[in-house]
Amino acid sequence: MTKKLLLRALAGETLPTPPIWMMRQAGRYLPEYRATRAKAGDFLSLCYNSDLAAEVTLQPIRRFGFDAAILFADILLLPQALGAELWFETGEGPRLSTITRPADLGALKGKDDIHDRLAPVYETMRILARELPRETALIGFAGAPWTVASYMVAGRGTPDQGPAHALKAADRKTFSALIELLTEATIEYLSAQVVAGAEVVKLFDSWAGSLKGQDFTDFALAPAARIIAALKARHPGLPVIAFPREAGPRYVGFARATGADCVALDNSVSAEWAAANVQKDGCVQGNLDPRHMVTGGQGLVDETRRIVRAFAKGPHIFNLGHGITPDGNPDNVALMVETVREAR
Ligand code: CP3
């Protein structure tokens, strides 16, 4: 069997047509996702229902024939497995019990105590490894420590990660200990996903852009480097995608500094700039503005072609610069896929 396209790009091959998948490809923009979520009851129940989580993972594969499936779960399941309370406020987003004092941190579980809670997630992965088409790659994921910590400290999403920055400034010891626990637990979590069938893992550092200077080095680069080194030691040859969203100039050299096989680009950097400065070190993923999934038309086609052309001289995985939004139109997703596959 020839190697899956996504794995070939991750191994550094320049392909005539880039493999394509989409962040949040299983999500509310799909009527079949909304129906399955209603059947599960709510979002978290869907995450922990292995059969239904596998079903929503497969829905966008059936509809669009993407080159990769990403496990259906959430980055906040790990804090929950560590003992944080987690719930979702409809129309608003996640809420967690907060970590602000050493005692809050001390009350959390250890890195090896997460697997009972996460067992349904591993079961979802095993179902997917069995049921995916043979040409489709299976991606596991976790949040990067800084991004996950920003939710744990604030107890919710925040525009500027203010509470996490404040704890980092006021009590660096507690903050660093939280990052340490998350780094260790993320290694165990991702390793278990690989054992269950993930062929690639992706580390989502959605809020990396708010870390500056030495903080970026200490809390985005260093934890990613440790996680990747540990995973590759346990699972030789495992490809890793890192997504330090909105890292801007710090995208340059990120792959080399962390050992990532591929850096995922958000849509705030131009593809032409990234081809010259980031793709020179290896595979890149991205970076169409997700807004085009709402607006469609010639703008979508032109931008898709421009990005494919800009990255054509090196290894590239086509994706959006961030997740598709609930108002995205499935017809526009189909148009994007068609355009990528005929573009070269
Ligand atoms: O990409 C995929 O299709 C795989 C599944 C996936 C989800 N979340 C499902 C989800 C992945 C990889 C994530 C990652 C995730 N979760 C991130 C990092 C990526 C990013 O978007 O920056 C973050 C920050 C979270 C935390 C999170 N989960 C938030 C802030 C929210 C609420 C905002 C929103 O979009 O509603 C979620 C909920 C969530 N996670 C949904 C999905 C499909 C929507 C929930 C629903 O169905 O009601």
Tab-separated table of C-alpha atoms and ligand atoms in Angstrom:
chain	number	residue	atom	x	y	z
A	1	MET	CA	0.000	0.000	0.000
A	2	THR	CA	1.336	3.450	-0.827
A	3	LYS	CA	1.888	5.672	2.155
A	4	LYS	CA	-0.921	8.063	3.105
A	5	LEU	CA	-0.544	11.519	1.530
A	6	LEU	CA	-0.574	13.327	4.869
A	7	LEU	CA	2.238	11.144	6.198
A	8	ARG	CA	4.251	11.709	3.038
A	9	ALA	CA	4.003	15.492	3.408
A	10	LEU	CA	4.965	15.177	7.082
A	11	ALA	CA	7.997	13.122	6.056
A	12	GLY	CA	9.127	16.096	3.971
A	13	GLU	CA	7.894	15.152	0.515
A	14	THR	CA	6.808	17.861	-1.906
A	15	LEU	CA	3.628	16.491	-3.467
A	16	PRO	CA	1.907	17.539	-6.691
A	17	THR	CA	-1.298	18.135	-4.700
A	18	PRO	CA	-1.145	18.944	-0.995
A	19	PRO	CA	-3.147	16.738	1.381
A	20	ILE	CA	-6.049	18.625	2.956
A	21	TRP	CA	-8.025	18.553	6.186
A	22	MET	CA	-9.686	21.285	8.214
A	23	MET	CA	-9.534	22.385	11.843
A	24	ARG	CA	-12.943	21.795	13.518
A	25	GLN	CA	-13.972	19.725	10.524
A	26	ALA	CA	-16.395	17.866	12.782
A	27	GLY	CA	-18.548	20.684	14.069
A	28	ARG	CA	-21.693	22.725	14.168
A	29	TYR	CA	-21.537	23.888	10.521
A	30	LEU	CA	-22.576	20.301	9.597
A	31	PRO	CA	-26.260	19.358	10.045
A	32	GLU	CA	-25.272	15.728	10.653
A	33	TYR	CA	-22.978	16.847	13.514
A	34	ARG	CA	-25.806	18.832	15.105
A	35	ALA	CA	-28.092	15.805	14.862
A	36	THR	CA	-25.537	13.487	16.499
A	37	ARG	CA	-24.778	16.016	19.232
A	38	ALA	CA	-28.515	16.254	19.984
A	39	LYS	CA	-28.611	12.464	20.244
A	40	ALA	CA	-25.694	12.520	22.707
A	41	GLY	CA	-27.381	15.260	24.777
A	42	ASP	CA	-24.613	17.840	24.946
A	43	PHE	CA	-21.060	18.496	23.784
A	44	LEU	CA	-19.231	16.791	26.669
A	45	SER	CA	-21.497	13.746	26.542
A	46	LEU	CA	-20.634	13.522	22.853
A	47	CYS	CA	-16.897	13.664	23.650
A	48	TYR	CA	-17.231	10.749	26.104
A	49	ASN	CA	-19.547	8.623	23.937
A	50	SER	CA	-16.998	6.653	21.906
A	51	ASP	CA	-19.417	5.421	19.226
A	52	LEU	CA	-20.937	8.848	18.622
A	53	ALA	CA	-17.572	10.657	18.848
A	54	ALA	CA	-16.222	8.265	16.208
A	55	GLU	CA	-19.350	8.882	14.131
A	56	VAL	CA	-18.890	12.691	14.108
A	57	THR	CA	-15.169	12.264	13.348
A	58	LEU	CA	-16.123	10.224	10.266
A	59	GLN	CA	-18.876	12.562	9.022
A	60	PRO	CA	-16.572	15.118	7.322
A	61	ILE	CA	-14.467	12.291	5.872
A	62	ARG	CA	-17.546	10.812	4.191
A	63	ARG	CA	-18.789	14.177	2.988
A	64	PHE	CA	-15.540	15.744	1.739
A	65	GLY	CA	-12.966	12.936	1.509
A	66	PHE	CA	-10.375	14.775	3.599
A	67	ASP	CA	-6.893	13.232	3.756
A	68	ALA	CA	-6.950	13.167	7.565
A	69	ALA	CA	-9.432	12.643	10.376
A	70	ILE	CA	-8.866	14.353	13.730
A	71	LEU	CA	-10.113	12.601	16.838
A	72	PHE	CA	-13.282	14.227	18.142
A	73	ALA	CA	-12.548	15.422	21.678
A	74	ASP	CA	-11.498	18.714	23.288
A	75	ILE	CA	-8.315	20.161	24.741
A	76	LEU	CA	-10.153	20.724	28.037
A	77	LEU	CA	-10.769	17.022	28.697
A	78	LEU	CA	-7.227	16.775	30.081
A	79	PRO	CA	-7.777	19.353	32.858
A	80	GLN	CA	-11.004	17.528	33.669
A	81	ALA	CA	-9.093	14.247	33.911
A	82	LEU	CA	-6.679	16.015	36.258
A	83	GLY	CA	-9.619	16.817	38.533
A	84	ALA	CA	-10.737	20.267	37.410
A	85	GLU	CA	-14.468	20.758	37.070
A	86	LEU	CA	-15.529	21.422	33.484
A	87	TRP	CA	-18.802	22.424	31.907
A	88	PHE	CA	-19.938	24.319	28.806
A	89	GLU	CA	-22.309	27.290	29.026
A	90	THR	CA	-24.522	27.166	25.935
A	91	GLY	CA	-23.744	30.014	23.563
A	92	GLU	CA	-20.771	31.121	25.665
A	93	GLY	CA	-18.093	28.452	25.945
A	94	PRO	CA	-16.150	26.488	28.521
A	95	ARG	CA	-16.141	27.034	32.288
A	96	LEU	CA	-13.698	25.406	34.719
A	97	SER	CA	-12.948	25.503	38.414
A	98	THR	CA	-9.991	27.894	38.745
A	99	ILE	CA	-6.349	27.302	39.681
A	100	THR	CA	-4.944	30.400	41.368
A	101	ARG	CA	-3.321	29.188	44.618
A	102	PRO	CA	-0.791	26.463	45.428
A	103	ALA	CA	-3.608	24.561	47.194
A	104	ASP	CA	-5.685	24.451	43.974
A	105	LEU	CA	-2.737	22.955	42.164
A	106	GLY	CA	-2.060	20.538	45.027
A	107	ALA	CA	-5.627	19.240	44.798
A	108	LEU	CA	-5.144	18.098	41.185
A	109	LYS	CA	-4.317	14.507	40.314
A	110	GLY	CA	-0.961	13.280	39.057
A	111	LYS	CA	0.058	12.749	35.448
A	112	ASP	CA	-0.520	8.995	35.638
A	113	ASP	CA	-4.024	9.255	37.126
A	114	ILE	CA	-5.732	10.594	34.008
A	115	HIS	CA	-6.404	7.434	32.039
A	116	ASP	CA	-9.611	6.164	33.697
A	117	ARG	CA	-11.428	9.395	32.864
A	118	LEU	CA	-9.962	9.460	29.358
A	119	ALA	CA	-10.607	5.787	28.544
A	120	PRO	CA	-13.604	6.624	26.275
A	121	VAL	CA	-11.344	8.921	24.224
A	122	TYR	CA	-8.865	6.113	23.659
A	123	GLU	CA	-11.772	3.857	22.699
A	124	THR	CA	-12.905	6.450	20.115
A	125	MET	CA	-9.391	6.313	18.664
A	126	ARG	CA	-9.466	2.507	18.463
A	127	ILE	CA	-12.809	2.592	16.625
A	128	LEU	CA	-11.436	5.162	14.171
A	129	ALA	CA	-8.267	3.165	13.533
A	130	ARG	CA	-10.548	0.290	12.463
A	131	GLU	CA	-13.116	2.222	10.490
A	132	LEU	CA	-11.284	4.943	8.599
A	133	PRO	CA	-10.692	4.524	4.863
A	134	ARG	CA	-7.192	3.175	4.300
A	135	GLU	CA	-5.961	6.389	2.653
A	136	THR	CA	-7.072	8.628	5.551
A	137	ALA	CA	-4.542	9.499	8.264
A	138	LEU	CA	-5.629	9.567	11.914
A	139	ILE	CA	-4.609	12.580	14.006
A	140	GLY	CA	-4.618	12.731	17.808
A	141	PHE	CA	-4.211	16.020	19.662
A	142	ALA	CA	-3.858	17.884	22.911
A	143	GLY	CA	-3.732	21.502	23.951
A	144	ALA	CA	-0.264	22.866	24.635
A	145	PRO	CA	0.448	23.562	28.322
A	146	TRP	CA	0.234	27.379	28.069
A	147	THR	CA	-3.116	27.361	26.272
A	148	VAL	CA	-4.614	24.765	28.626
A	149	ALA	CA	-3.214	26.622	31.660
A	150	SER	CA	-4.786	29.859	30.431
A	151	TYR	CA	-8.235	28.222	30.678
A	152	MET	CA	-7.464	26.553	34.017
A	153	VAL	CA	-6.275	29.739	35.687
A	154	ALA	CA	-9.108	31.936	34.381
A	155	GLY	CA	-11.814	29.269	34.568
A	156	ARG	CA	-12.925	30.291	31.078
A	157	GLY	CA	-11.733	31.639	27.746
A	158	THR	CA	-10.347	35.178	27.865
A	159	PRO	CA	-9.427	37.612	25.074
A	160	ASP	CA	-5.915	38.284	26.405
A	161	GLN	CA	-5.198	35.410	28.847
A	162	GLY	CA	-4.997	38.141	31.523
A	163	PRO	CA	-5.447	35.895	34.585
A	164	ALA	CA	-2.723	33.472	33.456
A	165	HIS	CA	-0.322	36.337	32.768
A	166	ALA	CA	-1.175	37.766	36.193
A	167	LEU	CA	-0.460	34.478	37.984
A	168	LYS	CA	2.780	34.116	36.034
A	169	ALA	CA	3.830	37.565	37.260
A	170	ALA	CA	2.607	37.213	40.875
A	171	ASP	CA	3.533	33.603	41.662
A	172	ARG	CA	5.862	32.224	39.038
A	173	LYS	CA	6.518	29.132	41.125
A	174	THR	CA	2.892	28.001	41.168
A	175	PHE	CA	2.443	28.942	37.538
A	176	SER	CA	5.567	27.011	36.486
A	177	ALA	CA	4.430	23.998	38.513
A	178	LEU	CA	1.110	24.021	36.651
A	179	ILE	CA	2.942	24.149	33.296
A	180	GLU	CA	5.157	21.301	34.511
A	181	LEU	CA	2.176	19.115	35.466
A	182	LEU	CA	0.469	19.826	32.137
A	183	THR	CA	3.657	19.052	30.203
A	184	GLU	CA	4.012	15.679	31.920
A	185	ALA	CA	0.303	14.818	31.683
A	186	THR	CA	0.205	15.796	27.999
A	187	ILE	CA	3.032	13.359	27.263
A	188	GLU	CA	1.025	10.554	28.926
A	189	TYR	CA	-2.227	11.575	27.219
A	190	LEU	CA	-0.743	11.796	23.711
A	191	SER	CA	1.269	8.641	24.190
A	192	ALA	CA	-1.924	6.754	25.084
A	193	GLN	CA	-3.592	8.181	21.957
A	194	VAL	CA	-0.720	6.817	19.855
A	195	VAL	CA	-1.031	3.404	21.477
A	196	ALA	CA	-4.754	3.513	20.638
A	197	GLY	CA	-4.080	4.247	16.970
A	198	ALA	CA	-3.112	7.899	16.311
A	199	GLU	CA	-0.590	8.116	13.457
A	200	VAL	CA	0.153	11.817	13.942
A	201	VAL	CA	-0.328	14.122	16.903
A	202	LYS	CA	-0.983	17.848	16.930
A	203	LEU	CA	-0.287	20.253	19.757
A	204	PHE	CA	-2.697	23.219	19.799
A	205	ASP	CA	-1.149	26.329	21.346
A	206	SER	CA	-4.028	28.587	20.397
A	207	TRP	CA	-2.875	31.434	22.662
A	208	ALA	CA	0.887	31.229	21.997
A	209	GLY	CA	0.681	34.692	20.421
A	210	SER	CA	0.185	36.385	23.787
A	211	LEU	CA	3.539	35.095	25.086
A	212	LYS	CA	6.372	37.521	24.371
A	213	GLY	CA	10.157	37.339	24.565
A	214	GLN	CA	11.521	34.985	27.204
A	215	ASP	CA	7.982	33.909	28.149
A	216	PHE	CA	7.500	32.525	24.637
A	217	THR	CA	10.740	30.570	24.993
A	218	ASP	CA	9.883	29.272	28.478
A	219	PHE	CA	6.171	28.519	28.103
A	220	ALA	CA	5.593	27.819	24.379
A	221	LEU	CA	8.915	26.528	22.970
A	222	ALA	CA	10.280	24.626	25.956
A	223	PRO	CA	7.159	22.587	26.852
A	224	ALA	CA	6.584	21.727	23.167
A	225	ALA	CA	10.210	20.607	22.835
A	226	ARG	CA	9.886	18.383	25.916
A	227	ILE	CA	6.600	16.848	24.852
A	228	ILE	CA	7.854	16.150	21.339
A	229	ALA	CA	11.168	14.671	22.512
A	230	ALA	CA	9.409	12.357	24.983
A	231	LEU	CA	6.840	11.210	22.399
A	232	LYS	CA	9.477	10.538	19.772
A	233	ALA	CA	11.570	8.588	22.268
A	234	ARG	CA	8.574	6.357	23.047
A	235	HIS	CA	7.215	6.203	19.502
A	236	PRO	CA	10.109	6.474	17.033
A	237	GLY	CA	9.084	8.087	13.762
A	238	LEU	CA	5.862	9.616	15.144
A	239	PRO	CA	5.156	12.834	13.210
A	240	VAL	CA	4.133	15.876	15.254
A	241	ILE	CA	2.367	19.042	14.103
A	242	ALA	CA	2.787	22.113	16.325
A	243	PHE	CA	0.367	25.052	16.151
A	244	PRO	CA	1.767	28.096	17.985
A	245	ARG	CA	-1.118	30.274	16.813
A	246	GLU	CA	-0.306	33.940	16.168
A	247	ALA	CA	3.372	33.403	16.938
A	248	GLY	CA	4.167	35.798	14.037
A	249	PRO	CA	7.953	36.171	13.719
A	250	ARG	CA	8.424	33.400	16.288
A	251	TYR	CA	7.165	30.903	13.719
A	252	VAL	CA	10.673	31.203	12.266
A	253	GLY	CA	12.813	28.410	13.703
A	254	PHE	CA	9.921	26.950	15.743
A	255	ALA	CA	10.186	23.516	14.103
A	256	ARG	CA	13.928	23.301	14.658
A	257	ALA	CA	13.687	24.498	18.260
A	258	THR	CA	10.921	22.038	19.198
A	259	GLY	CA	11.577	19.050	16.946
A	260	ALA	CA	8.138	19.388	15.322
A	261	ASP	CA	7.829	17.853	11.855
A	262	CYS	CA	5.334	20.471	10.752
A	263	VAL	CA	4.326	23.928	11.901
A	264	ALA	CA	0.685	24.937	11.470
A	265	LEU	CA	0.258	28.540	10.374
A	266	ASP	CA	-2.615	30.823	11.299
A	267	ASN	CA	-3.954	33.228	8.672
A	268	SER	CA	-2.295	36.342	10.089
A	269	VAL	CA	0.973	35.455	8.313
A	270	SER	CA	1.219	35.569	4.527
A	271	ALA	CA	1.813	32.293	2.725
A	272	GLU	CA	4.588	33.908	0.654
A	273	TRP	CA	6.430	35.049	3.801
A	274	ALA	CA	5.947	31.671	5.485
A	275	ALA	CA	7.177	29.789	2.393
A	276	ALA	CA	10.438	31.754	2.514
A	277	ASN	CA	10.937	31.801	6.271
A	278	VAL	CA	9.207	28.772	7.810
A	279	GLN	CA	8.760	26.163	5.068
A	280	LYS	CA	12.502	26.291	4.389
A	281	ASP	CA	12.850	24.135	7.541
A	282	GLY	CA	10.206	21.551	6.602
A	283	CYS	CA	6.506	20.889	6.240
A	284	VAL	CA	3.988	23.636	6.961
A	285	GLN	CA	0.216	23.470	7.355
A	286	GLY	CA	-2.317	26.168	6.562
A	287	ASN	CA	-3.448	28.819	6.150
A	288	LEU	CA	-6.691	29.913	4.508
A	289	ASP	CA	-8.745	32.448	6.464
A	290	PRO	CA	-11.760	30.496	7.882
A	291	ARG	CA	-13.965	33.458	6.903
A	292	HIS	CA	-13.879	32.121	3.323
A	293	MET	CA	-15.960	29.169	4.519
A	294	VAL	CA	-18.701	31.739	5.172
A	295	THR	CA	-18.224	34.000	2.157
A	296	GLY	CA	-17.275	31.475	-0.550
A	297	GLY	CA	-17.237	32.462	-4.226
A	298	GLN	CA	-14.313	33.659	-6.343
A	299	GLY	CA	-12.556	35.084	-3.271
A	300	LEU	CA	-12.309	31.584	-1.795
A	301	VAL	CA	-11.060	30.107	-5.077
A	302	ASP	CA	-8.437	32.837	-5.614
A	303	GLU	CA	-7.103	32.670	-2.055
A	304	THR	CA	-6.984	28.870	-2.071
A	305	ARG	CA	-5.019	28.883	-5.331
A	306	ARG	CA	-2.663	31.577	-4.065
A	307	ILE	CA	-1.832	29.553	-0.931
A	308	VAL	CA	-1.344	26.296	-2.850
A	309	ARG	CA	1.001	28.109	-5.276
A	310	ALA	CA	2.928	29.888	-2.534
A	311	PHE	CA	3.755	26.580	-0.809
A	312	ALA	CA	4.183	24.495	-3.980
A	313	LYS	CA	7.974	24.222	-3.758
A	314	GLY	CA	8.027	22.342	-0.453
A	315	PRO	CA	6.047	20.012	1.803
A	316	HIS	CA	2.604	21.467	2.561
A	317	ILE	CA	-0.657	20.354	4.159
A	318	PHE	CA	-3.589	22.530	3.156
A	319	ASN	CA	-5.763	23.705	6.062
A	320	LEU	CA	-7.504	26.763	7.418
A	321	GLY	CA	-5.624	29.216	9.634
A	322	HIS	CA	-8.031	28.389	12.500
A	323	GLY	CA	-11.199	26.356	12.977
A	324	ILE	CA	-14.240	26.653	10.721
A	325	THR	CA	-16.976	28.647	12.466
A	326	PRO	CA	-20.556	27.399	12.989
A	327	ASP	CA	-21.795	29.757	10.226
A	328	GLY	CA	-19.478	28.123	7.663
A	329	ASN	CA	-21.247	26.728	4.609
A	330	PRO	CA	-20.542	23.069	3.729
A	331	ASP	CA	-20.768	23.981	0.009
A	332	ASN	CA	-17.824	26.333	0.473
A	333	VAL	CA	-15.841	23.551	2.155
A	334	ALA	CA	-16.514	21.342	-0.880
A	335	LEU	CA	-15.394	24.165	-3.179
A	336	MET	CA	-12.155	24.565	-1.207
A	337	VAL	CA	-11.377	20.844	-1.430
A	338	GLU	CA	-12.132	20.797	-5.170
A	339	THR	CA	-9.954	23.862	-5.760
A	340	VAL	CA	-6.988	22.435	-3.842
A	341	ARG	CA	-7.170	19.156	-5.739
A	342	GLU	CA	-7.280	20.784	-9.182
A	343	ALA	CA	-4.974	23.676	-8.405
A	344	ARG	CA	-1.650	22.406	-9.668
B	1	CP3	O1	-10.959	19.934	14.995
B	1	CP3	C1	-11.764	19.011	15.200
B	1	CP3	O2	-12.714	18.746	14.420
B	1	CP3	C2	-11.523	18.086	16.371
B	1	CP3	C3	-12.148	18.377	17.610
B	1	CP3	C4	-11.735	19.609	18.405
B	1	CP3	C5	-12.658	20.362	19.174
B	1	CP3	N1	-11.966	21.267	19.901
B	1	CP3	C6	-14.099	20.146	19.204
B	1	CP3	C7	-14.984	21.218	19.708
B	1	CP3	C8	-10.472	20.150	18.637
B	1	CP3	C9	-9.133	19.773	18.016
B	1	CP3	C10	-10.640	21.203	19.595
B	1	CP3	C11	-9.517	21.985	20.134
B	1	CP3	C12	-9.789	23.102	21.033
B	1	CP3	N2	-10.755	23.205	21.988
B	1	CP3	C13	-8.983	24.272	21.106
B	1	CP3	C14	-7.739	24.523	20.298
B	1	CP3	C15	-8.033	24.905	18.899
B	1	CP3	C16	-8.649	26.273	18.716
B	1	CP3	O3	-9.803	26.313	18.258
B	1	CP3	O4	-7.984	27.265	19.002
B	1	CP3	C17	-9.528	25.098	22.093
B	1	CP3	C18	-9.018	26.460	22.519
B	1	CP3	C19	-10.643	24.409	22.664
B	1	CP3	C20	-11.500	24.846	23.794
B	1	CP3	C21	-12.896	25.035	23.383
B	1	CP3	N3	-13.736	24.007	22.998
B	1	CP3	C22	-13.612	26.234	23.297
B	1	CP3	C23	-13.047	27.601	23.617
B	1	CP3	C24	-14.902	25.912	22.885
B	1	CP3	C25	-16.070	26.869	22.762
B	1	CP3	C26	-15.984	27.697	21.541
B	1	CP3	C27	-16.793	27.086	20.446
B	1	CP3	O5	-16.265	26.959	19.317
B	1	CP3	O6	-17.935	26.751	20.713
B	1	CP3	C28	-14.947	24.514	22.656
B	1	CP3	C29	-16.103	23.718	22.170
B	1	CP3	C30	-15.891	22.806	21.007
B	1	CP3	N4	-14.822	21.989	20.836
B	1	CP3	C31	-16.809	22.578	19.947
B	1	CP3	C32	-16.250	21.582	19.126
B	1	CP3	C33	-16.860	20.943	17.907
B	1	CP3	C34	-18.150	23.234	19.790
B	1	CP3	C35	-19.046	22.677	20.858
B	1	CP3	C36	-20.432	22.334	20.434
B	1	CP3	O7	-20.642	21.427	19.607
B	1	CP3	O8	-21.339	22.957	20.999
